[in-house]
Coordinates of C-alpha atoms in Angstrom, one line a residue:
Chain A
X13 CA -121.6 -116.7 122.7
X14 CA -123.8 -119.1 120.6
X15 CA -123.6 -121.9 123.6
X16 CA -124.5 -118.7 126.3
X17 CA -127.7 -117.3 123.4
X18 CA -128.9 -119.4 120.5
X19 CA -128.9 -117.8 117.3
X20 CA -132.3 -116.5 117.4
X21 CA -132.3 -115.1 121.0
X22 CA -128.9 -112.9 119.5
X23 CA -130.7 -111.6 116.8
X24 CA -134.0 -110.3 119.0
X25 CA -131.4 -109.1 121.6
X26 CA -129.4 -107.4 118.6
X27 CA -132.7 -105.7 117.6
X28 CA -133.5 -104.4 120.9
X29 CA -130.5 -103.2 121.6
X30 CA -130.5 -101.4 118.0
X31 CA -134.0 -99.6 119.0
X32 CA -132.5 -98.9 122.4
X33 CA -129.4 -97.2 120.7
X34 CA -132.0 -95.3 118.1
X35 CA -134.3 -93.8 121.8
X36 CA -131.0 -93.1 122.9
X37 CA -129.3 -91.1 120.4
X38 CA -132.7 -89.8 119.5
X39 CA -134.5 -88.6 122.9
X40 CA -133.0 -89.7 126.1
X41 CA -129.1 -88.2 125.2
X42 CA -131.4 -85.1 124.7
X43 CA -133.1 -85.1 127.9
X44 CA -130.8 -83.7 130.9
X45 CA -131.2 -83.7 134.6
X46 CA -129.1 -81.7 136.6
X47 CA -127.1 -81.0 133.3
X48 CA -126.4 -84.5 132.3
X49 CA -128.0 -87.0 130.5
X50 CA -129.0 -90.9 131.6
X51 CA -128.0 -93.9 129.4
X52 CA -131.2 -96.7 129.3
X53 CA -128.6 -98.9 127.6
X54 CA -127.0 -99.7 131.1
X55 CA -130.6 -101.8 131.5
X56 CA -130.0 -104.1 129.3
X57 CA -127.2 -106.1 131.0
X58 CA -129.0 -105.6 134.4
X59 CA -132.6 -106.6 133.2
X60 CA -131.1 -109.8 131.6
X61 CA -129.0 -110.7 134.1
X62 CA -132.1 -110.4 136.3
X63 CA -134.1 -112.8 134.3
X64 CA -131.8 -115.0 133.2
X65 CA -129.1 -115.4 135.2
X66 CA -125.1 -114.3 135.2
X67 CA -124.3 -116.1 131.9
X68 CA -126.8 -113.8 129.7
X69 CA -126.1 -111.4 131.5
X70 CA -122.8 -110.7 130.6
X71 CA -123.5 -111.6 127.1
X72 CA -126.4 -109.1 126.9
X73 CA -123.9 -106.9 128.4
X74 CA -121.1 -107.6 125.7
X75 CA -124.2 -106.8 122.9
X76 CA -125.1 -103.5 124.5
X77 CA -121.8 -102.1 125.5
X78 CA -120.3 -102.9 121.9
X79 CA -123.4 -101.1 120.3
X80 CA -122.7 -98.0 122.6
X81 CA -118.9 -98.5 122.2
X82 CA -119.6 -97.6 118.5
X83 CA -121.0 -94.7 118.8
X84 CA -118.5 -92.7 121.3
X85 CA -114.9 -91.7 121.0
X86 CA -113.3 -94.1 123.8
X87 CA -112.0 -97.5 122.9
X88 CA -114.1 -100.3 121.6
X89 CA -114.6 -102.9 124.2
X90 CA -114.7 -100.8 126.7
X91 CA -118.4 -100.2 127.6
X92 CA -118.9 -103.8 126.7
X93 CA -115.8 -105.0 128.8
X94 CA -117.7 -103.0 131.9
X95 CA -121.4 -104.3 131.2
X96 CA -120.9 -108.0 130.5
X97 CA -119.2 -107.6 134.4
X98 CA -122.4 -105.9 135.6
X99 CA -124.9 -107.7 133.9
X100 CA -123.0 -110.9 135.3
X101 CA -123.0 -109.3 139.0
X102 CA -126.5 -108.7 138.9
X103 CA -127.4 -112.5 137.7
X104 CA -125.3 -113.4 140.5
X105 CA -126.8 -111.4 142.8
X106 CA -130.3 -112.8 142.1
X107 CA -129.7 -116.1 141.9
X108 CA -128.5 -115.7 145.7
X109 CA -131.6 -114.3 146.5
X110 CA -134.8 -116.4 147.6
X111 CA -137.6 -114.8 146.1
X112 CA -136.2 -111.7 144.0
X113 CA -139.1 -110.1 143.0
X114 CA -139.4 -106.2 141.3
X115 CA -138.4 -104.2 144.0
X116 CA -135.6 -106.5 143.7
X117 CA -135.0 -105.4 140.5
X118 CA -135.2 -101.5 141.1
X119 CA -132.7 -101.5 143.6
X120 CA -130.2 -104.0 141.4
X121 CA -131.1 -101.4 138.5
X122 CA -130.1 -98.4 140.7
X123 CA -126.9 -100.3 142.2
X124 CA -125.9 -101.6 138.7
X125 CA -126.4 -98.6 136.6
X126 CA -124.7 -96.5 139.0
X127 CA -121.8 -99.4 139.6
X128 CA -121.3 -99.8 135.8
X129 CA -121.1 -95.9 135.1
X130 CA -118.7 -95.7 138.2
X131 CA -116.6 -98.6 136.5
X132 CA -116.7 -97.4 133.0
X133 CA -114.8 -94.4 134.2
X134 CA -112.3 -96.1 136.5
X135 CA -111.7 -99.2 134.0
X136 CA -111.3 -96.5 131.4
X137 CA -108.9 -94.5 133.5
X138 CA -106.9 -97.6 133.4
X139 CA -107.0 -97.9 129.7
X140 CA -105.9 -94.1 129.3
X141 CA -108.9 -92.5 129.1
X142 CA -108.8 -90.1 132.2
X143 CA -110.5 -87.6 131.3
X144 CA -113.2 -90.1 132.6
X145 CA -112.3 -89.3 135.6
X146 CA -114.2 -85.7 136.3
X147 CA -115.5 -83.8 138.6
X148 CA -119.3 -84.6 137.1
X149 CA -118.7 -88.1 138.0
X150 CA -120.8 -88.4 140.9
X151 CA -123.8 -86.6 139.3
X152 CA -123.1 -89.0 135.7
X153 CA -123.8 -92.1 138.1
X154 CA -127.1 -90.3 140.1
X155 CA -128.6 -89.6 136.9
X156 CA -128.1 -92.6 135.4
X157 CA -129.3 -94.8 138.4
X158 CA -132.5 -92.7 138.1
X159 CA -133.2 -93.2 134.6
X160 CA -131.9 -96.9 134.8
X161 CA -134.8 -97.2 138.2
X162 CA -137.7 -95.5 135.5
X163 CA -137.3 -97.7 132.6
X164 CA -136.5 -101.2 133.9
X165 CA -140.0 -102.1 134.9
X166 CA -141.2 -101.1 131.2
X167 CA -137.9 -102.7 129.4
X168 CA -138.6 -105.9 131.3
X169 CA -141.2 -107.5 129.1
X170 CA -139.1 -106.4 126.0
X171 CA -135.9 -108.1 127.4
X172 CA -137.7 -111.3 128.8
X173 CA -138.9 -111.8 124.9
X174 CA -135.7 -111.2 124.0
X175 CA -134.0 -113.7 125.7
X176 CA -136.7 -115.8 126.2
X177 CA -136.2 -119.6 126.2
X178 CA -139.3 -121.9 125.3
X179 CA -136.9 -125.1 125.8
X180 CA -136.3 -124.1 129.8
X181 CA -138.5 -123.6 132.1
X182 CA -135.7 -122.2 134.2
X183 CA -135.3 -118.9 132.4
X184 CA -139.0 -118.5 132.1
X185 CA -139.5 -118.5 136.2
X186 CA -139.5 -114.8 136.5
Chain B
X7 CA -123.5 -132.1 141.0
X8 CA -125.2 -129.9 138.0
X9 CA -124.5 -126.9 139.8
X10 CA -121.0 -126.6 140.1
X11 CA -120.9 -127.9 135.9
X12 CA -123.1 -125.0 135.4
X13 CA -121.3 -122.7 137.5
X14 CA -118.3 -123.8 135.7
X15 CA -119.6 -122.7 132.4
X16 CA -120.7 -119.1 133.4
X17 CA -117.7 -118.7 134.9
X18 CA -116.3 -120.1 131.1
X19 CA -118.6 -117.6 129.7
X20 CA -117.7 -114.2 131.5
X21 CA -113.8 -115.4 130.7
X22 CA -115.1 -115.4 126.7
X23 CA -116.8 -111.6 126.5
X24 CA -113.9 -110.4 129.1
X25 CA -110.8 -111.2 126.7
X26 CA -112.9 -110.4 123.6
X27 CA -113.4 -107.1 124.9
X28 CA -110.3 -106.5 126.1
X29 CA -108.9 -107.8 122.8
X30 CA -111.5 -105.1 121.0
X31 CA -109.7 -102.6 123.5
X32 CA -106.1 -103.4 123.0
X33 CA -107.0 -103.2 119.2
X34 CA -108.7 -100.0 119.1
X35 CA -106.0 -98.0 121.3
X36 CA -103.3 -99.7 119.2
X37 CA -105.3 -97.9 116.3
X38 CA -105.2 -101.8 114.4
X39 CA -108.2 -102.9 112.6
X40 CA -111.3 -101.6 110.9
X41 CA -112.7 -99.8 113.8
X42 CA -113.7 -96.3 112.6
X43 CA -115.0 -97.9 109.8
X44 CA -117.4 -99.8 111.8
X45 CA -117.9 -96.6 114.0
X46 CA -119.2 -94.9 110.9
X47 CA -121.6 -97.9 109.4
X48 CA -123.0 -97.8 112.8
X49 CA -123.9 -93.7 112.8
X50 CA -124.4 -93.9 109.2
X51 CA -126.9 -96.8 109.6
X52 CA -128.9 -95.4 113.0
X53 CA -128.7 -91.3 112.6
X54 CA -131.6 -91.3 110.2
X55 CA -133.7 -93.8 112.2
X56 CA -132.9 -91.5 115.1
X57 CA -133.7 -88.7 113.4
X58 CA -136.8 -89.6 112.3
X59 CA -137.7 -90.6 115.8
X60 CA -136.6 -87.1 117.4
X61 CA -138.4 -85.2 115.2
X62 CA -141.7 -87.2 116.3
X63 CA -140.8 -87.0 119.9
X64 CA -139.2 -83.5 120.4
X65 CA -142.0 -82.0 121.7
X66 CA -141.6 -84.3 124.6
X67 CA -138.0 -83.9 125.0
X68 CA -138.8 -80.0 124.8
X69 CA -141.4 -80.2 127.7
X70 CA -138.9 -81.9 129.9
X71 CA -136.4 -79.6 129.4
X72 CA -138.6 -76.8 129.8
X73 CA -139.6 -78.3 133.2
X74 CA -136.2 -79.4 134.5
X75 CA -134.6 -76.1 133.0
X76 CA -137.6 -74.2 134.2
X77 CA -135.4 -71.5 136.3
X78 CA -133.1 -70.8 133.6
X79 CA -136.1 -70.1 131.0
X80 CA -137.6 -68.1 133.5
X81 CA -134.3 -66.0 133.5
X82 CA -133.8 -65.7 129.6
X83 CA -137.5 -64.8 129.4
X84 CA -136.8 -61.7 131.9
X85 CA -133.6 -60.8 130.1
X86 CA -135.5 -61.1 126.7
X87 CA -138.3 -58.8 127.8
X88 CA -135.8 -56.1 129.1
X89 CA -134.5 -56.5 125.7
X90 CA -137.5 -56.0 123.9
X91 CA -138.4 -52.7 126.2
X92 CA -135.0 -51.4 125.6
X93 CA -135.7 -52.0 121.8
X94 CA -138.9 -51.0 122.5
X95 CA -137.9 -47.4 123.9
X96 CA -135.2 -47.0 121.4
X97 CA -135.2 -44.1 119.4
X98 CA -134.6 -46.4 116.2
X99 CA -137.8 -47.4 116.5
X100 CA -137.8 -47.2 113.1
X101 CA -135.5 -50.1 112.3
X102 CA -136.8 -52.3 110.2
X103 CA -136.6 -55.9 110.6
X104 CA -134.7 -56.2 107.6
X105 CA -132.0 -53.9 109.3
X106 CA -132.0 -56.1 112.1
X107 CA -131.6 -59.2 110.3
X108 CA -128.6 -58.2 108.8
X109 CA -127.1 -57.2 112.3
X110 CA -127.7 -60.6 113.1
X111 CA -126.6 -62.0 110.5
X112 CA -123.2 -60.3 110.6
X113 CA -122.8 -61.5 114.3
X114 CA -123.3 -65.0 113.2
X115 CA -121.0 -64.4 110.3
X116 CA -117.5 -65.8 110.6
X117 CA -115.3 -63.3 109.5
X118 CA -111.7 -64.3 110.7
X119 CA -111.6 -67.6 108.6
X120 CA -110.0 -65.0 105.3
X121 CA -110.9 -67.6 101.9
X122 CA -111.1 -70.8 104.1
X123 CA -114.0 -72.1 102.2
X124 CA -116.3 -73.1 104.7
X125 CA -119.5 -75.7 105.3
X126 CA -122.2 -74.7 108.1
X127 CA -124.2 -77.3 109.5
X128 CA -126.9 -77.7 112.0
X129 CA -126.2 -79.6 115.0
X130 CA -128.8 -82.6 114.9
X131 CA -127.6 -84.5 118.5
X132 CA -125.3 -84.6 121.2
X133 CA -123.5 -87.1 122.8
X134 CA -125.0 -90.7 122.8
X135 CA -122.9 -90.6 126.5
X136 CA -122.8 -88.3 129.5
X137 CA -119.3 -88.9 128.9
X138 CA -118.9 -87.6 125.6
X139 CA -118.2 -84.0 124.7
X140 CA -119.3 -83.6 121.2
X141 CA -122.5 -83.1 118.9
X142 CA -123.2 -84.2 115.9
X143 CA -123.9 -81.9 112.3
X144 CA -126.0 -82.8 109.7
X145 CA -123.1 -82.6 106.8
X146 CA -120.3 -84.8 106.1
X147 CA -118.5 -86.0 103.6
X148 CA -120.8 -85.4 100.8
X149 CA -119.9 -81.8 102.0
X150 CA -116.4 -82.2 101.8
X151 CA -115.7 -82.4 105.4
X152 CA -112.3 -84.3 106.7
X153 CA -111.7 -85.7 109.8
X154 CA -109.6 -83.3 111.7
X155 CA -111.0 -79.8 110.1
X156 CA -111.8 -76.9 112.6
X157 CA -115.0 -76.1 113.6
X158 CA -116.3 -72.7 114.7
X159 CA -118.8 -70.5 115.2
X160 CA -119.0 -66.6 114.8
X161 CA -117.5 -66.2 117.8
X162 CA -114.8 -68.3 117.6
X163 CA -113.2 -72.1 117.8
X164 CA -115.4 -74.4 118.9
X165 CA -113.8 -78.1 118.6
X166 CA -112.6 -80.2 116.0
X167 CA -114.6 -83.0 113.2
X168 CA -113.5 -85.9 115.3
X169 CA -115.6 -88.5 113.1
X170 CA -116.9 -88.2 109.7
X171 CA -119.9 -90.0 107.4
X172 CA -121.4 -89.7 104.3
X173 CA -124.0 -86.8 105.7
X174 CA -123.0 -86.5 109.0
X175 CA -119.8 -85.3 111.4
X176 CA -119.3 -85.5 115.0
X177 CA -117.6 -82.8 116.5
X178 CA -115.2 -82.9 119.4
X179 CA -116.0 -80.2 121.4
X180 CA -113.0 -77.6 122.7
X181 CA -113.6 -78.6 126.5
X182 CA -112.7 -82.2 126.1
X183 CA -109.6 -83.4 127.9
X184 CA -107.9 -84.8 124.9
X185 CA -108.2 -81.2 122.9
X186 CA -105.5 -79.3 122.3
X187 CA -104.7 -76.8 120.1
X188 CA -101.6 -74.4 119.5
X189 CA -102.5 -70.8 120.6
X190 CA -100.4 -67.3 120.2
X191 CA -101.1 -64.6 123.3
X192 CA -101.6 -61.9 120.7
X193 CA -100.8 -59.4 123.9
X194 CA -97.3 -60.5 123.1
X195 CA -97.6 -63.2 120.7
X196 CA -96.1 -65.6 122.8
X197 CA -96.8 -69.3 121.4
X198 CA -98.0 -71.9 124.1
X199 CA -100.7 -75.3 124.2
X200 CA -104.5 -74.4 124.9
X201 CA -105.8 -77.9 126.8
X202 CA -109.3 -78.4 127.2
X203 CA -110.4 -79.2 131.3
X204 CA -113.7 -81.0 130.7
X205 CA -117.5 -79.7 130.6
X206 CA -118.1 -76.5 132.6
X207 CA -114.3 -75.8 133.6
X208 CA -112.5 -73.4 131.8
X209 CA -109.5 -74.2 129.3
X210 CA -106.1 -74.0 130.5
X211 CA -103.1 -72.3 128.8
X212 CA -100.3 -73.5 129.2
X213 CA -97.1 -70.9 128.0
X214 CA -93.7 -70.6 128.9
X215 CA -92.7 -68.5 132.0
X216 CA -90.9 -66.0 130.2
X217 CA -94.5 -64.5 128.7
X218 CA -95.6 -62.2 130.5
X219 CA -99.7 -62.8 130.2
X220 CA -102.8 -61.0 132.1
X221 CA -106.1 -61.3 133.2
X222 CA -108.1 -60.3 129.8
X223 CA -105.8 -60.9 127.4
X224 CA -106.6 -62.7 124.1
X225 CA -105.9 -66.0 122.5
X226 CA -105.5 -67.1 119.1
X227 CA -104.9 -70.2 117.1
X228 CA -100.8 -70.0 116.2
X229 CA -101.4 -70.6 112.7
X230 CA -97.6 -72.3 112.7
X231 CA -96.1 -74.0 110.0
X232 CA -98.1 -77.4 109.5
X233 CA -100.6 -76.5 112.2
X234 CA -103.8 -78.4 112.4
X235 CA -105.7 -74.9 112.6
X236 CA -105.5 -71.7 110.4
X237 CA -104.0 -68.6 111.7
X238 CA -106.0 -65.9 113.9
X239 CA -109.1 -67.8 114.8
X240 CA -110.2 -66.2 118.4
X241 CA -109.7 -68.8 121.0
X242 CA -110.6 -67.0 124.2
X243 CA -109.6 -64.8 126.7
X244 CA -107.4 -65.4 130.0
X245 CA -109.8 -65.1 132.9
X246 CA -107.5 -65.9 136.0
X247 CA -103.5 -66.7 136.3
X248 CA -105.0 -69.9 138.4
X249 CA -105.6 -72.4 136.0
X250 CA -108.0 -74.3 139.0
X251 CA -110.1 -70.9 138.6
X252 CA -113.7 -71.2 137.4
X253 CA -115.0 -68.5 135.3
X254 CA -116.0 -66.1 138.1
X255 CA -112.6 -65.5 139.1
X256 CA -112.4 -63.2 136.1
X257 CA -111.6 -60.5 138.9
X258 CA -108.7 -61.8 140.1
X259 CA -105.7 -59.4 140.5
X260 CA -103.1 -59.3 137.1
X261 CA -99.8 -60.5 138.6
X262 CA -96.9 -61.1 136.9
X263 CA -98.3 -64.9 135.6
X264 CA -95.2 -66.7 137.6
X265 CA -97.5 -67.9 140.3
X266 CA -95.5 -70.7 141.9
X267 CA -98.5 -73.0 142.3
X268 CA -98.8 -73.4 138.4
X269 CA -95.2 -72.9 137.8
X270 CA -93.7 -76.3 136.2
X271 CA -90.0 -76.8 134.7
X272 CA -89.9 -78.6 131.4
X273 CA -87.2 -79.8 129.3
X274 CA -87.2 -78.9 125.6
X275 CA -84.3 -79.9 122.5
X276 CA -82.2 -77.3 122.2
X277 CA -80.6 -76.4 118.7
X278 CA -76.9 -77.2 119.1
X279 CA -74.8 -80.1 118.8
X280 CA -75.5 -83.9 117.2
X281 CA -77.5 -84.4 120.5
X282 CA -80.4 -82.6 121.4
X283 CA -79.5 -80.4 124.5
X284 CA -82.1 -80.2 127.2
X285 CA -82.6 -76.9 128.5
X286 CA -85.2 -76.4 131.2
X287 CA -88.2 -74.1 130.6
X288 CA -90.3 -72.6 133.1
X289 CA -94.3 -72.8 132.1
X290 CA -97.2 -71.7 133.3
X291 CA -100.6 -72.9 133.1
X292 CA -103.8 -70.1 133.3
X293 CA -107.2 -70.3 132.9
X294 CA -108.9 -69.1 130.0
X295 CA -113.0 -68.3 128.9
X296 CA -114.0 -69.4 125.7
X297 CA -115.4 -67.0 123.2
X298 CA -117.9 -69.3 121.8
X299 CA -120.6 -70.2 124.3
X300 CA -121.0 -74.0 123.7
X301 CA -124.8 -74.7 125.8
X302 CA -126.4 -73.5 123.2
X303 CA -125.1 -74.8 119.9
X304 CA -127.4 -74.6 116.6
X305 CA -125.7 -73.8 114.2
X306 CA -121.5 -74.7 113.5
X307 CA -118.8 -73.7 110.9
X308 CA -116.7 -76.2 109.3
X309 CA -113.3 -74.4 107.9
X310 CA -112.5 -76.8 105.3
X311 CA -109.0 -76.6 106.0
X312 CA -105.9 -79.3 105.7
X313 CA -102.8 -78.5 107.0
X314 CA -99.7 -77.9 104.3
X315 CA -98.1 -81.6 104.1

């Protein structure tokens, strides 16, 4: 992962995710809609992928999804196993667009958060866990494409100093 | 020609995350490696941070939910003031509140547990996942909670401590799909598997064929030999012999619990011979209410109990 992140863009992307987990476990797990609770991790891999492109993005999503994978009961890997594939979908899917600007971002924060929640479940089904598979499913992925929509436009100056690059102007374009 | 080089190398890059996390998954459901102990570091390391932080924002997270949940206060406001008329008009108006304490605190005492020694903790956060059924108590170890130990509440099991730290334990909560727990029908103390069906579904019992069980009736842990829970803890109570039921179909007619639907043959070792004979078994699978209403945890009872070895 060092050639994807230097050193130093892993360590502000580790602490970031670490305050992410801490507003997590600490308010937004709290805080239901229609019963269930968002996860504003699931930004993380979008919003990098967004800025910088497929590569981070799956690594972002490898950090976040092993920092959620440690604090739940399924298998290790498997949040990160599901997020480094949607933060690298979403950094393919802007790099096909011309001019992706924020709205681009909303919707790729709806469609990913929703996506990744949707695959989490079905990826984990294959792994053994389903009991993923439930009949709250639907409303899991609704809520969680709503809260992804309300914090990616705040998280995005957080996560472009996080992976921020001073060496290439590529990854400072958006 | 940098692009496809580039391309090359993202495509190098998702191939590096994908097999490590797969490897972290194969791991972790083999059960190899130091995993829980990392799991633990992790909420040992972040539960006071979050902590702190939801005791500075709670009032926020109360607002919301008292917006979003706004119909539901409004209702256990209206039952609350026809409670307080009713105590109101009562002719023990002369109750004192010390009287009253008490009666509460003997409905929140657990009194089936015999000497269990137990820890009670308050519940400090729920699941970091929408995903997750379980909350987290603000004992642990320290308190001499196990992984493993039943948890309960006055009114009866509740779950299980699933994971445990120096000051904390997270709970698994009854309802999860990868629960179970041995239960007796006390009706007729008929031994079957109670199997939890996920958030807002009722538990499923599944007994053999041969008991004869009814809407109503109550469950207990076994208490067997070696089980996992002591004896006599209240369970629930059957609510429907479909185990697709939800909880209103508490009305549903008492049959004789051999409804084909939910009928299922299994085989199980007999007792003669050098080989294990199969013999098949009829069960059946109903649904069943929990005593223990678990929207509205606050307080939960650790039975610090280890199964005989």
């Amino acid at each position: 992962m060092s050639s994807t992140l230097p050193p130093s863009q892993v360590a502000r992307l580790v602490a970031v995710v670490a305050g992410l987990l801490v507003l997590q476990m600490a308010v937004v797990s709290r805080v239901e809609l229609f019963g269930v609770s968002g996860n504003v991790l699931v930004v993380v891999p979008i919003v990098v992928g967004f800025l910088a492109g497929p590569e981070r993005g799956a690594a972002a999503g490898f950090l976040a999804g092993l920092g959620v994978d440690l604090l739940v009961s399924t298998p290790l890997g498997l949040t990160a196993l599901v997020w480094s594939l949607a933060g690298y979908g979403c950094g393919l899917a802007t790099t096909a667009l011309v001019r992706p600007g924020r709205a681009t971002l909303l919707v790729l924060a709806a469609l990913g958060a929703a996506g990744a929640t949707a695959g989490f479940a079905l990826v984990g089904a294959i792994f053994g866990q389903e009991q993923l598979i439930e009949w709250r499913l639907v409303r899991i992925c609704l809520v969680t494409a709503i809260v992804a929509v309300a914090v990616a436009l705040p998280l995005l100056p957080v996560l472009r100093w996080a992976t921020a690059d001073h060496l290439d102007p590529v990854h400072r374009r958006r | 020609m940098v692009a496809p080089r580039r391309s090359g190398r993202t495509r190098f890059t998702l191939l590096v995350v994908v097999l490590t996390a797969v490897t972290l998954l194969t791991l972790d459901v083999r059960g190899v490696g130091p995993i829980d102990s990392a799991r633990r570091i992790t909420l040992s390391a972040l539960s006071p941070v979050a902590d702190a932080v939801a005791w500075v924002l709670s009032p926020v997270g109360n607002a919301w939910n008292g917006i979003t949940r706004f119909d539901e206060v409004e209702r256990e406001n209206a039952e609350l003031h026809a409670r307080l008329d009713e105590l109101a008009g009562d002719d023990a108006r002369e109750t004192s509140a010390r009287e009253t304490l008490q009666r509460f605190l003997e409905q929140a005492d657990v009194t089936f547990a015999g000497d269990v020694p137990q820890v009670v903790g308050r519940v400090v956060s729920g699941p970091v996942s929408a995903f997750e059924l379980s909350v987290t108590i603000d004992k642990g170890a320290d308190d001499g909670i196990r992984e493993g130990m039943p948890v309960v509440t006055g009114a009866g099991l509740v779950g299980r401590v699933q994971l445990v730290t120096d000051r904390r334990s997270v709970i698994q909560l009854i309802v999860d799909p990868r629960f179970s727990v041995g239960a007796r029908h006390v009706p007729t103390q008929g031994l079957g598997l109670i199997e939890g069906r996920g958030s807002g579904r009722p538990l499923s019992f599944v007994v053999p064929g041969d008991v004869e069980v009814g809407v109503g009736d109550l469950l207990e842990t076994s208490g067997l030999d070696r089980s996992l829970y002591p004896p006599d803890v209240p369970i629930g109570r059957i609510i429907a012999l479909d185990p697709e039921a939800g909880p209103e179909a508490g009305t549903a007619e008492d049959g004789d619990g051999t409804d084909p639907s939910t009928t299922t043959t299994t085989a199980i070792p007999g007792a003669s011979g050098s080989l294990p004979s199969l013999e098949p078994v009829e069960t059946q699978s109903v649904a069943v209410e929990l005593h223990a209403r678990l929207d509205r945890l606050t307080f939960l009872t650790v039975l610090l109990w280890e199964p005989a070895r």
